[in-house]
Amino acid sequence: MKRNRFWNWFWVFISLLYFFIPLYATFDFSLKARKGELSLLAYQQMIEDPRILRSLIFSTQIGVLTILLGLLLMVPTVYWVRLKAPRLRPVVEFISLLPFVVPAIVLVFGLIRVYSGGIFALTNTYVGTNFLLIAGYVIIGLPYLYRSIDAGMSAIDVVTLTEAAQSLGANWGTIMFRVIVPNLRSAMLGAAFLTLAIVLGEFTLATFLVGLKAFGPVIWQVGQNRAYEASALVIISFLITWILMGLINFVGRRGAEGSIAAGPR
Amino acid sequence: MSNNKFEMASGETHPKPSSPRKLSLSFSWVGVVPFILFAFMFLILPSMSLFVGSFQDSKGNFTLANIQGLFTPFILNAYWVTIRISLTTALMGGVIGFFLAYALVTGGMPSWVRSSLMTFCGVASNFAGVPLAQAFIFTLGRVGLLTVFLREVFGLDLYERGFNLYSYWGLSVTYLYFQLPLMVLVITPAIEGLRREWREAAENLGATPVQYWWHVGLPVLMPSLLGSMILLFGNSFGAYATALSLTGGLINLVTILIGSQIKGDVLHNPNLGYALALGMVVVMAVMMSIYYALRRRSEYWLKK
Amino acid sequence: MSFLILENISKVFPTAIGVKQFDLAVEKGEFVSFLGPSGCGKTTTLRMIAGFETPTTGRIILNGVDITDKAPNQRNVGMVFQSYALFPNMTVAQNIGFGLRIRKEPEHKIKERVAEMLALIHLEEKGDSFPHQLSGGQQQRVALARALAIRPQVLLLDEPLSALDAKIRVALRSEIRAIQRELGITAIYVTHDQEEALSISDRIVVMHDGRIEQVGTPFEIYNFPQTNFVASFVGTLNTADAEVLDPEKGLISVDGVQFISADRNLKSRKKGEKVRMSIRPERFSFASDVRKDNVLDCTIENITFLGAVVRIQVKIGNTSFSMDTFNNPFLELPKIGDRNQVTCSREAVLILGD
């Protein structure tokens, strides 16, 4: 048994090394923007670059809209399935897993082919493409969204709660907004932060639908031209992801770990 | 399911709205219509249109020429490389991830080590694409920190020895950064599902730890292990941003090929592009079916 | 020399003391129960015999051999777990044969032994089923067979019936006892259910807070509890504070009401000393039947009809006592508020030690 301890620490150590070194290398590089000395010049330039801030804001907005649309779609659906149509549950679950079969690059290919009316618009209100982008993100996040909401509803036993509320005379609106949704807060927040993390970093859909308006493609472009700024961006985007993941853990129960990745349970 | 005051139609066991109306099967579909409609419009329809397009020629007539066109050396090679790299990273990520997850779950680590590594795995599994590729360029690129460090401190010149970040193996090492954490996250619940009493019962009956693993531990974990590695395969198979950022199209991957096709008609036959996409979906569908079957199996056993 | 000896065993955990000063000698073929509430150390002690915990002090000697430092897979003791712990990836037959397979017994011998065990637990047709296809009771029987298949020197059972329904529990515990008798195997049985322990054990070790409170046959434990804890944990018991009036004659006063007790514990007390007295409910009877040493006036406070037993709460003086009588359909039950007389022998009045 004592021998095992060594191997455990070995794996942990090797993994830590592997995870840490690229981050350190990037961070180290980002401090070398000014020749010969360590400085935060790269970060300064990054903050002053209008493209970056603009695209970050844009992607955040898209992310928030994705969350709203996703929750609006999934919460009533999962609730309905649990309450009135349990037999449809395998169907809904199956559909929620379908996005895994269609990689992002294929999805965007198909979206463009079907909805190409939307992308060649040259006006400033790219409403059509933005909506397409949001819809695409909802699809990509569907498995995690479904799992999160479903697990949350299971944990609070929606069926019994609904029956209790009904027996006390509540109507559907009251049940939904005063009973169900408040109890789903942590599941919804967890799903929200995860969606935001996915959207902020996403490249494939963004680059073909909206190009340099989104954060992901901008990171790419900066990487092509300005290495120091790019390294600062990498560190910042990593920090943002870290904060979002931390928030998920903070908000959710233990099941949050499993809901980040699609797998058994 | 529920002992309900409101009486129901035959066979139905769903609770009712405030008005005690009968709820027939056809009515129960209504609530999932928005969901199904949305999935249809933005997932199924696009996929179907690609599917249809791959069987059409430029005039819209039915043809199998595009499917045949997949079997040219160039495209077959693209599939082969993509599959190879997915298998490689799935196996590497799977094995290392398993040992790491096992160490974290059963290794008697202090709880802060476990929880911070778990959180980190959540971060790292989402930290893919462009930033990841760039981070690795800063690490293992020609003038990357680690490259330089190894050369100056250990006299080990990676690039002299044939290593190249912008190659198959370089990409694999990069992919590992999100494959490994994904494996850890996915396999941890399964490892936790291995009950301590099984191990004790086996020991009590005379088994050594190795015998326990061989007869009980691994067989019980196998469906989850395989299922997780399939997930890793799918993850790698569909990766686009990382590959593009790191190798800029140098390596012949199906995703890169499709991407180029979207940007401009590089295949000189748009329908061939659709066939490419179809091919990807077919591979993924096969993998996901196997995954689904494996998952049912493991839930079956681990439930009791 | 006894078959299984636990000598000066103790187990100290970082946050608490699990077992203190445990000494026990078990004879071959004996069925001994460890009885006590959760956290009393009974499971810890069992696990030390199995080898899953190492004693902080003391030795464990099995059949003359000191096994204290032996690994769990070297001890040849068979363990039955509360959660059955059947290997889910193996059939019933494979589970039962597992220990023999590890010992590399020849295949035909394993088959024979598995068939033997299946017959013993009356599950001959279930050999090819998987654990999740069986009920809880069936799974536990398979777990028992699996532990017995390796011909262990001792059979250890860790609350094997706690996870089962009440009816199955009663049936299965007799079955376990019958099998144990038939095979003549030494068994240690951990439980928190005192009825279970009383019904199937040769001897009971009552534990509390890591210590042994009393060791004895079920009869001894029930009728002559030596400590407060044993008296209140095993069976129902009336207890009350009393003052010693005359140690020689055995007179005590419970809030003014005089009782005569034959308990030897009294001899060492002084007049005026405060003690704790106890009487089993079934030792009371109505004075109209037979008059015994103690005849006490009482008022009927409450009557609970339990089926075979009628539990009557009577107030003697200022103290309430519980009295159990057998149900008699031809006798009218007393009414609440009635005045009556109850009686009990002097041997029934126990003085609790500490």
Short mmCIF file of N, CA, C and O in Angstrom, two decimals, chain A residues 52-116:
data_model
loop_
_atom_site.label_atom_id
_atom_site.label_comp_id
_atom_site.label_asym_id
_atom_site.label_seq_id
_atom_site.Cartn_x
_atom_site.Cartn_y
_atom_site.Cartn_z
N ILE A 52 -9.91 44.40 -29.28
CA ILE A 52 -10.01 43.35 -28.28
C ILE A 52 -11.18 43.61 -27.34
O ILE A 52 -12.02 42.73 -27.09
N LEU A 53 -11.25 44.83 -26.84
CA LEU A 53 -12.33 45.13 -25.91
C LEU A 53 -13.68 44.97 -26.59
O LEU A 53 -14.61 44.38 -26.05
N ARG A 54 -13.75 45.49 -27.83
CA ARG A 54 -15.01 45.42 -28.56
C ARG A 54 -15.45 43.97 -28.77
O ARG A 54 -16.61 43.62 -28.56
N SER A 55 -14.51 43.14 -29.21
CA SER A 55 -14.89 41.75 -29.49
C SER A 55 -15.24 41.02 -28.21
O SER A 55 -16.11 40.16 -28.19
N LEU A 56 -14.55 41.37 -27.12
CA LEU A 56 -14.86 40.74 -25.84
C LEU A 56 -16.29 41.07 -25.42
O LEU A 56 -17.06 40.22 -24.99
N ILE A 57 -16.64 42.34 -25.58
CA ILE A 57 -18.00 42.76 -25.24
C ILE A 57 -19.02 42.06 -26.13
O ILE A 57 -20.04 41.54 -25.67
N PHE A 58 -18.70 42.03 -27.42
CA PHE A 58 -19.61 41.37 -28.36
C PHE A 58 -19.82 39.90 -27.98
O PHE A 58 -20.95 39.43 -27.89
N SER A 59 -18.72 39.19 -27.76
CA SER A 59 -18.86 37.77 -27.42
C SER A 59 -19.60 37.57 -26.12
O SER A 59 -20.36 36.61 -25.97
N THR A 60 -19.36 38.47 -25.17
CA THR A 60 -20.09 38.36 -23.90
C THR A 60 -21.58 38.52 -24.13
O THR A 60 -22.39 37.77 -23.59
N GLN A 61 -21.93 39.53 -24.96
CA GLN A 61 -23.35 39.73 -25.25
C GLN A 61 -23.94 38.48 -25.90
O GLN A 61 -25.03 38.02 -25.53
N ILE A 62 -23.21 37.97 -26.89
CA ILE A 62 -23.69 36.75 -27.55
C ILE A 62 -23.85 35.64 -26.53
O ILE A 62 -24.83 34.89 -26.55
N GLY A 63 -22.88 35.55 -25.63
CA GLY A 63 -22.93 34.51 -24.62
C GLY A 63 -24.16 34.64 -23.75
O GLY A 63 -24.88 33.66 -23.50
N VAL A 64 -24.44 35.86 -23.30
CA VAL A 64 -25.61 36.07 -22.44
C VAL A 64 -26.89 35.71 -23.17
O VAL A 64 -27.77 35.03 -22.63
N LEU A 65 -26.98 36.15 -24.44
CA LEU A 65 -28.18 35.82 -25.21
C LEU A 65 -28.30 34.31 -25.41
O LEU A 65 -29.40 33.76 -25.38
N THR A 66 -27.16 33.66 -25.61
CA THR A 66 -27.18 32.20 -25.75
C THR A 66 -27.73 31.56 -24.49
O THR A 66 -28.57 30.65 -24.56
N ILE A 67 -27.26 32.03 -23.35
CA ILE A 67 -27.73 31.48 -22.09
C ILE A 67 -29.23 31.67 -21.96
O ILE A 67 -29.97 30.74 -21.62
N LEU A 68 -29.69 32.90 -22.24
CA LEU A 68 -31.11 33.17 -22.10
C LEU A 68 -31.94 32.28 -23.02
O LEU A 68 -32.91 31.66 -22.58
N LEU A 69 -31.54 32.22 -24.28
CA LEU A 69 -32.29 31.39 -25.23
C LEU A 69 -32.26 29.93 -24.80
O LEU A 69 -33.27 29.23 -24.82
N GLY A 70 -31.07 29.48 -24.40
CA GLY A 70 -30.92 28.10 -24.01
C GLY A 70 -31.80 27.74 -22.81
O GLY A 70 -32.50 26.73 -22.83
N LEU A 71 -31.79 28.59 -21.79
CA LEU A 71 -32.60 28.30 -20.60
C LEU A 71 -34.08 28.38 -20.94
O LEU A 71 -34.87 27.54 -20.52
N LEU A 72 -34.43 29.39 -21.72
CA LEU A 72 -35.83 29.55 -22.12
C LEU A 72 -36.32 28.32 -22.85
O LEU A 72 -37.48 27.92 -22.74
N LEU A 73 -35.44 27.73 -23.62
CA LEU A 73 -35.81 26.55 -24.38
C LEU A 73 -35.83 25.30 -23.49
O LEU A 73 -36.77 24.51 -23.55
N MET A 74 -34.79 25.14 -22.68
CA MET A 74 -34.61 23.87 -21.99
C MET A 74 -35.42 23.72 -20.71
O MET A 74 -35.94 22.64 -20.44
N VAL A 75 -35.51 24.77 -19.92
CA VAL A 75 -36.18 24.60 -18.62
C VAL A 75 -37.63 24.16 -18.78
O VAL A 75 -38.03 23.16 -18.18
N PRO A 76 -38.43 24.86 -19.59
CA PRO A 76 -39.80 24.37 -19.76
C PRO A 76 -39.86 22.97 -20.37
O PRO A 76 -40.70 22.16 -19.99
N THR A 77 -38.94 22.71 -21.32
CA THR A 77 -38.98 21.40 -21.98
C THR A 77 -38.70 20.28 -20.99
O THR A 77 -39.43 19.29 -20.92
N VAL A 78 -37.63 20.43 -20.22
CA VAL A 78 -37.28 19.39 -19.27
C VAL A 78 -38.38 19.24 -18.23
O VAL A 78 -38.76 18.13 -17.84
N TYR A 79 -38.91 20.37 -17.80
CA TYR A 79 -40.00 20.35 -16.82
C TYR A 79 -41.18 19.60 -17.37
O TYR A 79 -41.76 18.71 -16.73
N TRP A 80 -41.55 19.93 -18.60
CA TRP A 80 -42.70 19.29 -19.24
C TRP A 80 -42.49 17.78 -19.33
O TRP A 80 -43.39 17.00 -19.02
N VAL A 81 -41.30 17.40 -19.80
CA VAL A 81 -41.03 15.97 -19.96
C VAL A 81 -41.16 15.24 -18.63
O VAL A 81 -41.74 14.17 -18.54
N ARG A 82 -40.62 15.86 -17.57
CA ARG A 82 -40.67 15.20 -16.27
C ARG A 82 -42.08 15.08 -15.76
O ARG A 82 -42.45 14.10 -15.12
N LEU A 83 -42.85 16.12 -16.04
CA LEU A 83 -44.18 16.19 -15.45
C LEU A 83 -45.23 15.45 -16.27
O LEU A 83 -45.99 14.67 -15.75
N LYS A 84 -45.25 15.74 -17.56
CA LYS A 84 -46.39 15.27 -18.36
C LYS A 84 -46.02 14.20 -19.37
O LYS A 84 -46.89 13.52 -19.87
N ALA A 85 -44.76 14.09 -19.73
CA ALA A 85 -44.44 13.15 -20.80
C ALA A 85 -43.17 12.37 -20.51
O ALA A 85 -42.23 12.41 -21.29
N PRO A 86 -43.16 11.63 -19.42
CA PRO A 86 -41.93 10.90 -19.08
C PRO A 86 -41.50 9.92 -20.17
O PRO A 86 -40.32 9.62 -20.30
N ARG A 87 -42.46 9.49 -20.96
CA ARG A 87 -42.10 8.53 -22.00
C ARG A 87 -41.26 9.17 -23.09
O ARG A 87 -40.58 8.48 -23.83
N LEU A 88 -41.36 10.50 -23.19
CA LEU A 88 -40.58 11.19 -24.22
C LEU A 88 -39.16 11.48 -23.77
O LEU A 88 -38.35 11.99 -24.51
N ARG A 89 -38.90 11.15 -22.53
CA ARG A 89 -37.59 11.48 -21.99
C ARG A 89 -36.42 10.90 -22.77
O ARG A 89 -35.47 11.60 -23.07
N PRO A 90 -36.47 9.60 -23.14
CA PRO A 90 -35.36 9.06 -23.94
C PRO A 90 -35.20 9.82 -25.26
O PRO A 90 -34.07 9.99 -25.73
N VAL A 91 -36.32 10.25 -25.83
CA VAL A 91 -36.24 10.99 -27.10
C VAL A 91 -35.49 12.29 -26.91
O VAL A 91 -34.56 12.62 -27.65
N VAL A 92 -35.90 13.03 -25.89
CA VAL A 92 -35.26 14.34 -25.63
C VAL A 92 -33.79 14.14 -25.28
O VAL A 92 -32.92 14.88 -25.74
N GLU A 93 -33.52 13.11 -24.47
CA GLU A 93 -32.13 12.86 -24.09
C GLU A 93 -31.30 12.53 -25.31
O GLU A 93 -30.16 12.99 -25.46
N PHE A 94 -31.87 11.73 -26.20
CA PHE A 94 -31.16 11.35 -27.42
C PHE A 94 -30.84 12.58 -28.26
O PHE A 94 -29.71 12.77 -28.72
N ILE A 95 -31.84 13.43 -28.43
CA ILE A 95 -31.61 14.64 -29.21
C ILE A 95 -30.55 15.51 -28.57
O ILE A 95 -29.73 16.13 -29.24
N SER A 96 -30.55 15.54 -27.24
CA SER A 96 -29.58 16.39 -26.57
C SER A 96 -28.16 15.88 -26.77
O SER A 96 -27.20 16.62 -26.58
N LEU A 97 -28.02 14.61 -27.10
CA LEU A 97 -26.68 14.07 -27.35
C LEU A 97 -26.26 14.19 -28.81
O LEU A 97 -25.10 14.01 -29.14
N LEU A 98 -27.23 14.48 -29.68
CA LEU A 98 -26.91 14.56 -31.11
C LEU A 98 -25.81 15.55 -31.46
O LEU A 98 -25.01 15.27 -32.33
N PRO A 99 -25.74 16.72 -30.81
CA PRO A 99 -24.66 17.66 -31.15
C PRO A 99 -23.27 17.04 -31.11
O PRO A 99 -22.36 17.52 -31.76
N PHE A 100 -23.10 15.97 -30.32
CA PHE A 100 -21.78 15.34 -30.29
C PHE A 100 -21.45 14.68 -31.61
O PHE A 100 -20.29 14.47 -31.95
N VAL A 101 -22.50 14.33 -32.36
CA VAL A 101 -22.27 13.64 -33.62
C VAL A 101 -21.89 14.63 -34.72
O VAL A 101 -21.32 14.27 -35.74
N VAL A 102 -22.22 15.90 -34.49
CA VAL A 102 -21.97 16.91 -35.51
C VAL A 102 -20.93 17.90 -35.00
O VAL A 102 -21.26 18.80 -34.24
N PRO A 103 -19.66 17.75 -35.39
CA PRO A 103 -18.63 18.67 -34.92
C PRO A 103 -18.94 20.09 -35.38
O PRO A 103 -19.65 20.29 -36.36
N ALA A 104 -18.38 21.06 -34.68
CA ALA A 104 -18.70 22.47 -34.94
C ALA A 104 -18.46 22.84 -36.39
O ALA A 104 -19.25 23.58 -36.99
N ILE A 105 -17.40 22.35 -36.97
CA ILE A 105 -17.07 22.73 -38.34
C ILE A 105 -18.14 22.24 -39.31
O ILE A 105 -18.50 22.91 -40.27
N VAL A 106 -18.69 21.06 -39.02
CA VAL A 106 -19.75 20.53 -39.88
C VAL A 106 -21.03 21.32 -39.66
O VAL A 106 -21.76 21.64 -40.61
N LEU A 107 -21.29 21.65 -38.39
CA LEU A 107 -22.49 22.40 -38.07
C LEU A 107 -22.51 23.74 -38.79
O LEU A 107 -23.50 24.13 -39.41
N VAL A 108 -21.37 24.44 -38.73
CA VAL A 108 -21.35 25.77 -39.34
C VAL A 108 -21.47 25.66 -40.87
O VAL A 108 -22.12 26.47 -41.53
N PHE A 109 -20.89 24.62 -41.40
CA PHE A 109 -21.02 24.34 -42.83
C PHE A 109 -22.49 24.21 -43.21
O PHE A 109 -22.98 24.82 -44.16
N GLY A 110 -23.19 23.39 -42.44
CA GLY A 110 -24.60 23.16 -42.72
C GLY A 110 -25.44 24.42 -42.51
O GLY A 110 -26.34 24.72 -43.30
N LEU A 111 -25.14 25.14 -41.42
CA LEU A 111 -25.90 26.35 -41.13
C LEU A 111 -25.77 27.35 -42.27
O LEU A 111 -26.75 27.98 -42.70
N ILE A 112 -24.53 27.49 -42.75
CA ILE A 112 -24.32 28.44 -43.84
C ILE A 112 -25.09 28.01 -45.07
O ILE A 112 -25.74 28.81 -45.74
N ARG A 113 -24.99 26.72 -45.37
CA ARG A 113 -25.68 26.24 -46.58
C ARG A 113 -27.18 26.49 -46.52
O ARG A 113 -27.80 26.88 -47.49
N VAL A 114 -27.76 26.23 -45.36
CA VAL A 114 -29.21 26.36 -45.26
C VAL A 114 -29.66 27.81 -45.13
O VAL A 114 -30.65 28.24 -45.70
N TYR A 115 -28.88 28.58 -44.35
CA TYR A 115 -29.34 29.94 -44.04
C TYR A 115 -28.49 31.00 -44.70
O TYR A 115 -28.30 32.09 -44.17
N SER A 116 -27.94 30.69 -45.90
CA SER A 116 -27.00 31.63 -46.48
C SER A 116 -27.65 32.96 -46.81
O SER A 116 -26.97 33.90 -47.15
#
